[in-house]
C-alpha cells in the first residue's frame, strides 16, 4: 500500500539491494521522488553522483578555505567545481614543495612566482586526487589553454579571499599570477572547423534521417522521431551551444515577411520569401536574443511542437524560471549530451564518415564554428559584427574564435587587392633582331628601343633609370618624328614585347593622380643626372613633359 511506503521502509530497501531486482535499481530514486511528491515519504537522499568528494592530501586550513570559497562564490556551478579542483592541486603542490605554507594567508609573491613556474612545467596527472581515466593522457604536458586556466582559477581564488577580508592583502593577484607572455603567445583563435565535404555529407544525412538510423533501447526509439529530427536540424542549422539547444522553449520559432509577423501556415507568402526567427534563451555570455535561421529548421521544430505531449513546466536553473522546454519527453528534459552521444554518431554512420578528423572528435560545439566560418566566407559574407550578433557574443574578440578565413577567401582577397599590378606597370619595347643576329648588339650598337609614346629610349638599363616615367630626353632619346625613328619603325624584323617597370610611390602617384603628381615628380628629378650625364635642368627639359605610357595588365583567371 502507498501509505506503507514510508522513509523508513524505503531506507530498508536501499540498505538491502537484494530486495530489488537488478534491472529496477536504476528507477529506485525516481520512485522515492514520486512518493515524496505524493506526501507518503520524506525527500530522497542526495545522489552520490552529485556530491563532490572531500579534498585530501592538503592541510586542514587549506581544505576549509577552499570549501568556504566554493560555498560563497557566485560563479556557475561547473566553473566553481573546476576552480575547486585546481586550488586543491595548488594545496597539494604546496604540501610537497613548501610544507611551511599551511594556510592561504601565508601565500606570498615568491610563492606566486614558484607556482607560475610549476604550472609551466606541470604534466597531466600531477597533484590530482583521482587517477581514474589518466591512462591515455597521464604524463603529457599541459596545453597552453590549461595553464592559463590554472592561473585564472588561482587569481580568482586569492582576489575573492582578499576582497572578502579572509586573508591579508600581501600581493596583487592580477600581476603576481598573470599568464606569462610565453604561454599567452601560444593561445590564439583556432576554430575547429569541420571540412566542407564532411559537413555537406552530415547535412544530407540530417535531412534524410530515418528511424532505422537512430539508436534504440529495449522499447524502441528513445524519443519520438519528430523530436529527433528537430534536434538534428537545430544542431545542423542553428549554430547554437548544446546547452542552448537543450534549453530552447516551446514557441521559440516565429515567422515574418518584410518585417511583419505572419502565421506559419500562411498561404499568401511563399516559403522561400518568409523569414524564420529563432528565440535563443539566456546563454553562457549574454541575455536572450533572436536570430534568423533556415526555414527547414523552423518547419522541423513546428512539426515536433504539433505532436509534443502536454508536460509540466520545469525549472531552468540558469534563469530560475519554470518554463516549457521544447525538447522534453515524458516530463524529462533532453540531456545536453544527447547530441554528442546519439545524434552525431547516427549522422556519421548514415553519411559514411568517421566521427573523428585531424582536429579531433566531431562534437556538438564544432558545428557552431563550422557554420560561423561558412557564413564569414560566403559569396556575400556576413561582417564580423553581424556574425557577432548572430552568434550572440558580447564582443567581436570572442567571434574571432569561431570565424576563420579560409585559404580560398584569403587568396581571392589577395588577388583582388592587385599587389603586383599596383606596384608594376608594363611598356612596349621593340627588339631589333637583325642587330642581335649580326652581332652588332654585342659590339655596343642599340638593339632594344623602349616606346615612350613621343619617342624611343635605347638605354639598356631603362628599368633602373630614375627618369623613366618622365623622360628628360637625353642622348639615349630618339623623337618619333625624326628620320631615325621612322627608319626604325620601317624595319620588318622588329619584335614587339612588353617590359615590366617597377614603380616607386611618387611614380605610382604620377600614373594614378595625373598632372599635379607629374609636376611634383619633375621637380624632384630636375637635378638628378640622366644616363647620358646631364641633368634635366641642364638639358632644359620643357615644363610640360609627357608621362611615359604604361599598360595595366590585370592577371585574372580565365
Coordinates of C-alpha atoms in Angstrom, one line a residue:
X1 CA 0.0 0.0 0.0
X2 CA 1.2 3.5 -0.7
X3 CA 0.8 4.5 2.9
X4 CA 3.2 1.8 3.9
X5 CA 6.0 3.3 1.6
X6 CA 7.5 5.5 4.3
X7 CA 11.0 6.8 4.5
X8 CA 11.9 4.0 6.9
X9 CA 10.6 1.3 4.5
X10 CA 12.5 2.9 1.6
X11 CA 15.7 3.1 3.7
X12 CA 15.4 -0.7 4.5
X13 CA 15.1 -1.4 0.8
X14 CA 18.0 0.8 0.0
X15 CA 20.3 -0.9 2.6
X16 CA 19.5 -4.4 1.2
X17 CA 19.7 -4.2 -2.6
X18 CA 18.8 -7.9 -2.9
X19 CA 15.2 -6.9 -2.3
X20 CA 15.2 -5.0 -5.6
X21 CA 15.8 -6.7 -9.0
X22 CA 18.9 -5.5 -10.7
X23 CA 17.1 -4.1 -13.7
X24 CA 14.9 -1.9 -11.4
X25 CA 17.5 -0.4 -9.2
X26 CA 18.1 2.5 -11.5
X27 CA 14.5 3.5 -11.0
X28 CA 14.5 3.5 -7.2
X29 CA 15.4 7.1 -6.8
X30 CA 12.7 8.2 -9.2
X31 CA 10.2 6.1 -7.2
X32 CA 11.3 7.7 -4.0
X33 CA 10.9 11.2 -5.6
X34 CA 7.3 10.3 -6.7
X35 CA 6.4 9.0 -3.2
X36 CA 7.7 12.2 -1.7
X37 CA 5.7 14.3 -4.1
X38 CA 2.6 12.3 -3.1
X39 CA 3.3 13.0 0.6
X40 CA 4.0 9.4 1.7
X41 CA 7.7 9.8 2.5
X42 CA 10.4 12.3 3.1
X43 CA 12.7 13.5 0.3
X44 CA 15.2 11.1 -1.1
X45 CA 18.9 11.4 0.0
X46 CA 21.2 13.4 -2.3
X47 CA 22.6 11.3 -5.0
X48 CA 26.2 10.2 -4.5
X49 CA 26.9 11.4 -8.1
X50 CA 26.0 15.0 -7.1
X51 CA 28.3 15.1 -4.1
X52 CA 31.9 16.2 -4.7
X53 CA 34.5 14.1 -2.8
X54 CA 36.3 15.7 0.1
X55 CA 39.7 17.3 -0.5
X56 CA 42.5 15.0 0.6
X57 CA 46.3 15.4 0.9
X58 CA 46.2 19.1 2.0
X59 CA 46.4 20.9 5.3
X60 CA 43.1 21.4 7.1
X61 CA 43.2 25.2 6.8
X62 CA 43.6 25.0 3.1
X63 CA 40.7 22.5 2.7
X64 CA 38.4 24.6 4.8
X65 CA 39.3 27.8 2.9
X66 CA 38.7 26.1 -0.5
X67 CA 35.4 24.7 0.6
X68 CA 34.4 28.0 2.1
X69 CA 35.2 29.8 -1.2
X70 CA 33.3 27.1 -3.2
X71 CA 30.2 27.7 -1.0
X72 CA 30.4 31.5 -1.3
X73 CA 31.4 32.2 -4.9
X74 CA 28.6 33.2 -7.3
X75 CA 30.3 31.6 -10.4
X76 CA 28.5 28.9 -12.3
X77 CA 28.3 25.5 -10.6
X78 CA 30.6 23.9 -13.1
X79 CA 33.2 26.7 -13.0
X80 CA 33.2 26.6 -9.2
X81 CA 33.8 22.9 -9.3
X82 CA 36.7 23.3 -11.7
X83 CA 38.3 26.0 -9.7
X84 CA 37.9 24.0 -6.5
X85 CA 39.9 21.1 -8.1
X86 CA 42.6 23.4 -9.3
X87 CA 43.1 25.0 -5.9
X88 CA 43.2 21.6 -4.3
X89 CA 46.1 20.8 -6.7
X90 CA 47.8 24.0 -5.6
X91 CA 47.4 23.0 -2.0
X92 CA 48.9 19.5 -2.7
X93 CA 51.8 21.2 -4.6
X94 CA 52.4 23.4 -1.5
X95 CA 52.4 20.4 0.8
X96 CA 55.1 18.8 -1.3
X97 CA 57.3 21.8 -2.2
X98 CA 56.5 24.3 0.6
X99 CA 55.3 22.4 3.7
X100 CA 55.7 25.5 5.8
X101 CA 52.8 27.3 3.9
X102 CA 50.0 25.7 5.8
X103 CA 47.2 28.2 5.2
X104 CA 46.2 30.6 2.3
X105 CA 47.2 33.7 4.3
X106 CA 50.9 32.6 4.2
X107 CA 50.9 32.7 0.4
X108 CA 53.4 35.4 -0.8
X109 CA 54.6 36.9 -4.0
X110 CA 57.6 34.5 -4.0
X111 CA 55.2 31.6 -3.8
X112 CA 53.2 33.1 -6.7
X113 CA 56.4 33.0 -8.9
X114 CA 57.1 29.5 -7.9
X115 CA 53.5 28.4 -8.6
X116 CA 53.6 30.0 -12.1
X117 CA 56.8 28.2 -12.9
X118 CA 55.4 24.9 -11.6
X119 CA 52.3 25.2 -13.8
X120 CA 54.5 25.9 -16.8
X121 CA 56.3 22.5 -16.2
X122 CA 53.3 20.5 -14.9
X123 CA 52.0 17.4 -16.7
X124 CA 48.7 15.7 -16.8
X125 CA 48.1 13.8 -13.6
X126 CA 50.3 15.8 -11.3
X127 CA 48.9 16.5 -7.8
X128 CA 45.5 15.0 -8.5
X129 CA 43.3 13.1 -6.1
X130 CA 41.7 10.6 -8.5
X131 CA 43.9 8.7 -11.0
X132 CA 40.9 7.1 -12.9
X133 CA 40.9 7.9 -16.6
X134 CA 44.5 9.2 -16.8
X135 CA 45.9 6.1 -18.6
X136 CA 45.9 7.7 -22.0
X137 CA 46.9 11.2 -21.2
X138 CA 48.9 10.9 -18.0
X139 CA 52.4 12.4 -18.1
X140 CA 51.7 14.6 -21.1
X141 CA 52.5 18.4 -20.8
X142 CA 49.6 20.7 -20.1
X143 CA 48.3 22.7 -23.0
X144 CA 48.7 26.5 -23.0
X145 CA 44.9 26.9 -22.5
X146 CA 45.0 24.6 -19.4
X147 CA 48.0 26.6 -18.0
X148 CA 46.1 29.8 -18.5
X149 CA 43.0 28.3 -16.8
X150 CA 45.0 27.2 -13.8
X151 CA 46.3 30.7 -13.3
X152 CA 42.9 32.2 -13.8
X153 CA 41.5 30.0 -11.1
X154 CA 44.3 30.9 -8.7
X155 CA 43.9 34.6 -9.4
X156 CA 40.1 34.4 -8.8
X157 CA 40.5 32.5 -5.5
X158 CA 43.0 34.9 -4.0
X159 CA 41.3 38.0 -5.3
X160 CA 38.0 36.9 -3.7
X161 CA 39.7 35.9 -0.5
X162 CA 41.3 39.3 -0.3
X163 CA 38.2 41.2 -1.2
X164 CA 36.1 39.4 1.3
X165 CA 38.6 40.0 4.1
X166 CA 39.5 36.4 4.7
X167 CA 43.3 36.9 4.2
X168 CA 45.6 39.9 4.4
X169 CA 46.4 41.6 1.0
X170 CA 50.1 40.7 0.6
X171 CA 50.3 40.8 -3.3
X172 CA 48.2 41.8 -6.3
X173 CA 46.8 38.6 -7.8
X174 CA 46.3 40.2 -11.3
X175 CA 50.1 40.9 -11.5
X176 CA 51.7 38.2 -9.4
X177 CA 49.7 35.5 -11.1
X178 CA 49.5 36.9 -14.6
X179 CA 49.7 34.4 -17.5
X180 CA 53.4 34.5 -18.8
X181 CA 53.9 36.0 -22.2
X182 CA 55.4 32.8 -23.5
X183 CA 52.2 30.9 -22.6
X184 CA 49.8 33.7 -23.8
X185 CA 51.6 33.8 -27.2
X186 CA 50.6 30.2 -27.8
X187 CA 46.9 30.9 -27.3
X188 CA 45.1 32.3 -30.4
X189 CA 41.8 31.9 -32.1
X190 CA 41.8 28.4 -33.7
X191 CA 38.2 27.3 -34.7
X192 CA 37.9 23.6 -35.1
X193 CA 36.0 23.8 -38.4
X194 CA 34.7 20.6 -40.0
X195 CA 35.8 20.1 -43.6
X196 CA 33.3 21.3 -46.2
X197 CA 32.9 17.9 -47.8
X198 CA 32.3 16.1 -44.4
X199 CA 29.9 18.8 -43.4
X200 CA 27.9 18.5 -46.6
X201 CA 27.5 14.8 -46.0
X202 CA 26.3 15.4 -42.5
X203 CA 23.8 17.9 -43.8
X204 CA 22.5 15.3 -46.3
X205 CA 22.3 12.7 -43.5
X206 CA 20.4 15.0 -41.3
X207 CA 17.9 16.0 -44.0
X208 CA 17.3 12.3 -44.8
X209 CA 17.3 10.9 -41.3
X210 CA 15.0 7.8 -40.8
X211 CA 14.0 5.8 -37.7
X212 CA 16.3 2.9 -38.6
X213 CA 19.3 5.4 -38.5
X214 CA 18.7 6.3 -34.8
X215 CA 19.8 4.4 -31.7
X216 CA 17.1 2.4 -29.9
X217 CA 16.7 0.8 -26.5
X218 CA 14.6 -2.1 -25.2
X219 CA 11.4 -0.3 -26.1
X220 CA 12.4 1.1 -29.5
X221 CA 13.4 4.7 -30.2
X222 CA 14.3 6.7 -27.1
X223 CA 12.5 9.8 -28.4
X224 CA 9.7 10.4 -31.0
X225 CA 11.1 10.8 -34.5
X226 CA 9.8 14.3 -34.7
X227 CA 11.9 15.3 -31.7
X228 CA 15.0 13.6 -33.1
X229 CA 14.6 15.4 -36.5
X230 CA 14.1 18.7 -34.8
X231 CA 17.1 18.3 -32.5
X232 CA 19.3 17.2 -35.5
X233 CA 18.3 20.2 -37.7
X234 CA 18.8 22.6 -34.8
X235 CA 22.3 21.3 -34.5
X236 CA 23.0 21.5 -38.2
X237 CA 21.5 24.9 -38.9
X238 CA 21.1 26.7 -35.6
X239 CA 24.8 27.4 -34.7
X240 CA 23.9 27.0 -31.0
X241 CA 25.7 25.6 -28.0
X242 CA 24.4 22.3 -26.7
X243 CA 23.1 23.9 -23.6
X244 CA 21.2 26.4 -25.6
X245 CA 19.6 23.7 -27.7
X246 CA 18.6 21.7 -24.6
X247 CA 17.0 24.8 -23.1
X248 CA 15.0 26.1 -26.1
X249 CA 11.4 26.8 -25.2
X250 CA 8.1 26.0 -26.7
X251 CA 7.1 28.7 -29.2
X252 CA 10.7 29.7 -29.9
X253 CA 10.0 29.8 -33.7
X254 CA 8.4 32.9 -35.3
X255 CA 7.8 33.8 -38.9
X256 CA 7.8 37.2 -40.6
X257 CA 7.7 38.8 -44.1
X258 CA 9.1 42.3 -44.8
X259 CA 9.3 42.8 -41.1
X260 CA 5.6 41.9 -40.5
X261 CA 4.8 38.8 -38.4
X262 CA 2.9 36.1 -40.3
X263 CA 1.5 32.7 -39.3
X264 CA 3.5 29.6 -40.0
X265 CA 0.8 28.2 -42.3
X266 CA 0.2 31.4 -44.3
X267 CA -0.8 30.7 -47.8
X268 CA -0.2 34.3 -49.1
X269 CA 3.6 34.1 -48.7
X270 CA 5.9 31.7 -50.4
X271 CA 8.0 29.6 -48.1
X272 CA 11.2 30.9 -49.7
X273 CA 10.2 34.5 -49.0
X274 CA 9.3 34.0 -45.3
X275 CA 12.0 34.7 -42.7
X276 CA 12.2 32.2 -39.8
X277 CA 13.3 33.7 -36.5
X278 CA 14.6 31.6 -33.5
X279 CA 14.4 32.9 -30.0
X280 CA 17.5 31.8 -28.1
X281 CA 17.3 31.7 -24.3
X282 CA 19.7 33.3 -21.9
X283 CA 23.0 31.7 -22.5
X284 CA 26.6 31.4 -21.4
X285 CA 27.7 35.0 -22.2
X286 CA 24.5 37.1 -22.5
X287 CA 20.8 37.5 -22.3
X288 CA 18.2 36.1 -24.6
X289 CA 18.2 37.2 -28.3
X290 CA 16.6 36.4 -31.6
X291 CA 18.3 35.5 -34.9
X292 CA 17.2 34.3 -38.3
X293 CA 17.6 30.7 -39.2
X294 CA 16.9 28.4 -42.2
X295 CA 13.1 27.7 -42.7
X296 CA 13.9 24.0 -42.7
X297 CA 14.8 24.3 -39.0
X298 CA 11.6 26.2 -38.3
X299 CA 9.5 23.6 -40.1
X300 CA 11.1 20.7 -38.1
X301 CA 10.5 22.4 -34.8
X302 CA 6.9 23.1 -35.6
X303 CA 6.4 19.5 -36.7
X304 CA 7.6 18.4 -33.2
X305 CA 5.5 21.0 -31.4
X306 CA 2.4 19.7 -33.2
X307 CA 2.8 16.3 -31.6
X308 CA 4.6 17.2 -28.4
X309 CA 2.6 15.9 -25.4
X310 CA 1.5 18.3 -22.7
X311 CA 4.1 18.3 -20.0
X312 CA 4.6 20.2 -16.7
X313 CA 6.8 23.3 -16.6
X314 CA 10.4 22.6 -15.5
X315 CA 13.0 24.7 -13.7
X316 CA 15.5 26.5 -15.9
X317 CA 18.5 26.7 -13.4
X318 CA 20.2 29.4 -15.4
X319 CA 17.2 31.8 -15.1
X320 CA 15.4 30.3 -12.1
X321 CA 12.2 30.2 -14.1
X322 CA 9.7 27.4 -14.6
X323 CA 9.3 27.1 -18.4
X324 CA 8.1 24.7 -21.1
X325 CA 11.2 23.2 -22.6
X326 CA 10.9 22.4 -26.3
X327 CA 13.0 19.2 -26.2
X328 CA 11.3 17.4 -23.3
X329 CA 9.7 14.0 -23.3
X330 CA 7.8 12.1 -20.5
X331 CA 8.3 15.1 -18.2
X332 CA 12.1 14.9 -18.5
X333 CA 14.3 17.4 -20.2
X334 CA 16.6 16.2 -23.0
X335 CA 20.2 16.0 -21.8
X336 CA 22.6 18.4 -23.5
X337 CA 24.9 15.4 -24.0
X338 CA 22.3 13.7 -26.3
X339 CA 23.8 15.4 -29.4
X340 CA 27.3 14.1 -28.8
X341 CA 26.2 10.6 -27.6
X342 CA 23.4 9.9 -30.1
X343 CA 22.8 12.4 -32.9
X344 CA 26.3 12.9 -34.2
X345 CA 27.2 9.1 -34.2
X346 CA 23.9 8.4 -36.1
X347 CA 24.7 11.1 -38.7
X348 CA 28.2 9.9 -39.2
X349 CA 27.1 6.3 -39.7
X350 CA 24.4 7.4 -42.3
X351 CA 26.8 9.7 -44.1
X352 CA 29.6 7.1 -44.1
X353 CA 32.2 9.4 -42.5
X354 CA 34.3 9.0 -39.4
X355 CA 33.3 10.7 -36.2
X356 CA 36.9 12.0 -35.9
X357 CA 39.1 14.0 -38.2
X358 CA 42.5 15.7 -38.0
X359 CA 41.1 18.2 -35.5
X360 CA 39.7 15.6 -33.1
X361 CA 36.3 14.3 -32.4
X362 CA 33.2 15.8 -34.2
X363 CA 31.4 17.3 -31.3
X364 CA 28.4 19.5 -30.8
X365 CA 30.4 22.7 -30.5
X366 CA 32.3 22.2 -33.7
X367 CA 29.1 22.8 -35.7
X368 CA 29.0 26.3 -34.3
X369 CA 32.5 27.1 -35.6
X370 CA 31.7 25.4 -38.9
X371 CA 28.5 27.4 -39.6
X372 CA 30.2 30.7 -38.4
X373 CA 33.1 30.1 -40.7
X374 CA 30.9 29.3 -43.7
X375 CA 28.8 32.5 -43.1
X376 CA 32.0 34.5 -42.9
X377 CA 33.4 33.1 -46.1
X378 CA 30.2 33.1 -48.2
X379 CA 29.8 34.8 -51.6
X380 CA 28.0 37.6 -49.8
X381 CA 29.6 37.2 -46.4
X382 CA 28.5 38.4 -43.0
X383 CA 30.6 41.1 -41.5
X384 CA 32.3 40.3 -38.2
X385 CA 29.8 42.4 -36.3
X386 CA 26.8 40.8 -38.0
X387 CA 28.3 37.4 -37.2
X388 CA 28.8 38.5 -33.6
X389 CA 25.1 39.4 -33.3
X390 CA 24.1 36.1 -35.0
X391 CA 26.2 34.0 -32.5
X392 CA 25.1 36.1 -29.5
X393 CA 28.6 37.2 -28.4
X394 CA 29.2 40.2 -26.2
X395 CA 32.4 41.2 -28.1
X396 CA 33.9 40.7 -31.6
X397 CA 37.0 39.2 -30.0
X398 CA 35.0 36.1 -29.0
X399 CA 33.6 35.8 -32.5
X400 CA 37.1 35.5 -33.9
X401 CA 37.4 32.2 -32.0
X402 CA 34.7 30.8 -34.3
X403 CA 35.0 32.6 -37.7
X404 CA 38.1 31.6 -39.7
X405 CA 39.1 33.0 -43.1
X406 CA 39.5 30.1 -45.4
X407 CA 42.6 29.9 -47.7
X408 CA 40.4 30.3 -50.8
X409 CA 38.8 33.5 -49.4
X410 CA 42.2 34.8 -48.5
X411 CA 43.7 34.0 -51.9
X412 CA 40.8 35.8 -53.6
X413 CA 41.2 38.9 -51.4
X414 CA 44.9 39.0 -52.1
X415 CA 44.3 38.6 -55.9
X416 CA 41.7 41.3 -55.9
X417 CA 44.0 43.7 -53.9
X418 CA 46.3 43.7 -57.0
X419 CA 49.5 44.0 -55.1
X420 CA 51.7 43.1 -58.1
X421 CA 49.7 45.2 -60.6
X422 CA 49.7 48.1 -58.2
X423 CA 53.5 48.3 -58.0
X424 CA 54.4 47.2 -61.5
X425 CA 53.4 48.6 -64.9
X426 CA 54.5 47.4 -68.4
X427 CA 55.5 49.3 -71.6
X428 CA 56.2 48.2 -75.1
X429 CA 59.8 47.6 -76.2
X430 CA 61.0 47.0 -79.8
X431 CA 63.7 44.3 -80.3
X432 CA 65.9 44.7 -83.4
X433 CA 66.5 41.1 -84.2
X434 CA 68.9 41.9 -87.0
X435 CA 71.2 43.8 -84.7
X436 CA 71.2 40.8 -82.3
X437 CA 71.8 38.1 -85.0
X438 CA 74.5 40.1 -86.8
X439 CA 76.5 40.7 -83.6
X440 CA 76.1 44.4 -83.7
X441 CA 74.4 44.4 -80.4
X442 CA 77.4 42.7 -78.8
X443 CA 79.6 45.4 -80.3
X444 CA 77.6 48.1 -78.5
X445 CA 75.0 49.1 -81.1
X446 CA 71.5 49.8 -79.8
X447 CA 69.2 46.8 -80.2
X448 CA 66.2 47.5 -77.9
X449 CA 64.0 50.6 -78.0
X450 CA 61.6 51.4 -75.3
X451 CA 58.4 53.1 -76.7
X452 CA 57.9 56.3 -74.7
X453 CA 54.9 57.4 -76.8
X454 CA 56.6 60.5 -78.0
X455 CA 59.9 58.8 -78.8
X456 CA 62.2 55.8 -78.2
X457 CA 64.8 55.2 -75.5
X458 CA 67.7 52.8 -76.3
X459 CA 69.2 52.8 -72.8
X460 CA 69.9 49.2 -72.0
X461 CA 69.1 49.5 -68.2
X462 CA 65.9 51.5 -68.8
X463 CA 64.2 49.9 -65.8
X464 CA 66.8 51.5 -63.5
X465 CA 66.7 55.0 -65.0
X466 CA 65.2 57.5 -62.4
X467 CA 63.7 59.5 -65.4
X468 CA 61.9 56.5 -66.9
X469 CA 58.4 57.9 -66.0
X470 CA 59.1 61.4 -67.2
X471 CA 61.9 61.3 -69.9
X472 CA 64.4 64.2 -69.8
X473 CA 65.3 63.5 -73.5
X474 CA 69.0 62.8 -73.0
X475 CA 71.3 61.4 -75.7
X476 CA 69.6 58.0 -75.5
X477 CA 66.3 59.6 -76.6
X478 CA 65.1 59.5 -80.2
X479 CA 62.0 61.5 -81.1
X480 CA 59.3 59.6 -83.1
X481 CA 59.1 62.3 -85.7
X482 CA 62.8 62.0 -86.5
X483 CA 64.1 60.2 -89.6
X484 CA 66.0 57.7 -87.4
X485 CA 62.8 56.7 -85.6
X486 CA 60.9 56.4 -88.9
X487 CA 63.6 54.1 -90.3
X488 CA 63.5 52.0 -87.1
X489 CA 59.7 51.5 -87.4
X490 CA 60.0 50.6 -91.1
X491 CA 62.2 47.6 -90.3
X492 CA 60.4 44.3 -90.9
X493 CA 62.4 42.3 -88.4
X494 CA 61.3 44.1 -85.3
X495 CA 59.8 42.1 -82.4
X496 CA 57.3 43.8 -80.1
X497 CA 57.4 42.8 -76.5
X498 CA 56.3 44.0 -73.1
X499 CA 58.7 45.0 -70.3
X500 CA 57.8 45.3 -66.6
X501 CA 58.6 48.6 -64.9
X502 CA 58.6 48.6 -61.1
X503 CA 57.2 51.9 -59.7
X504 CA 58.1 53.9 -56.7
X505 CA 55.4 55.7 -54.6
X506 CA 56.0 59.0 -56.4
X507 CA 55.9 57.3 -59.8
X508 CA 52.7 55.4 -59.0
X509 CA 51.1 58.7 -57.9
X510 CA 52.1 60.3 -61.2
X511 CA 50.4 57.5 -63.0
X512 CA 47.3 57.4 -60.9
X513 CA 46.8 61.0 -59.9
X514 CA 47.6 63.0 -63.0
X515 CA 49.4 66.2 -63.9
X516 CA 49.8 67.6 -60.4
X517 CA 51.6 64.5 -59.3
X518 CA 53.7 64.5 -62.5
X519 CA 54.8 68.1 -61.9
X520 CA 55.9 67.1 -58.4
X521 CA 57.9 64.2 -59.9
X522 CA 59.5 66.5 -62.4
X523 CA 60.6 68.9 -59.7
X524 CA 62.2 66.1 -57.7
X525 CA 64.1 64.9 -60.8
X526 CA 65.3 68.3 -62.0
X527 CA 68.8 67.9 -60.7
X528 CA 69.1 64.1 -61.0
X529 CA 71.7 63.1 -63.7
X530 CA 70.3 61.2 -66.7
X531 CA 72.1 58.1 -68.0
X532 CA 73.9 60.3 -70.5
X533 CA 75.2 62.6 -67.8
X534 CA 73.5 66.0 -67.8
X535 CA 70.6 66.7 -65.5
X536 CA 67.1 67.7 -66.8
X537 CA 67.8 71.3 -65.8
X538 CA 70.9 71.3 -67.9
X539 CA 69.1 69.7 -70.8
X540 CA 66.4 72.4 -70.5
X541 CA 63.5 69.9 -70.5
X542 CA 60.1 71.6 -71.3
X543 CA 57.9 72.2 -68.2
X544 CA 55.1 70.2 -69.8
X545 CA 56.7 66.8 -70.1
X546 CA 54.7 63.8 -71.4
X547 CA 54.3 60.9 -69.0
X548 CA 55.5 57.5 -70.0
X549 CA 52.6 55.5 -71.5
X550 CA 52.1 52.4 -69.3
X551 CA 49.9 49.4 -69.8
X552 CA 48.0 47.9 -67.0
X553 CA 47.7 44.1 -67.1
X554 CA 45.1 42.5 -64.8
X555 CA 46.0 38.9 -64.3
X556 CA 42.7 37.3 -63.7
X557 CA 41.7 33.6 -64.0
X558 CA 40.0 32.7 -67.3

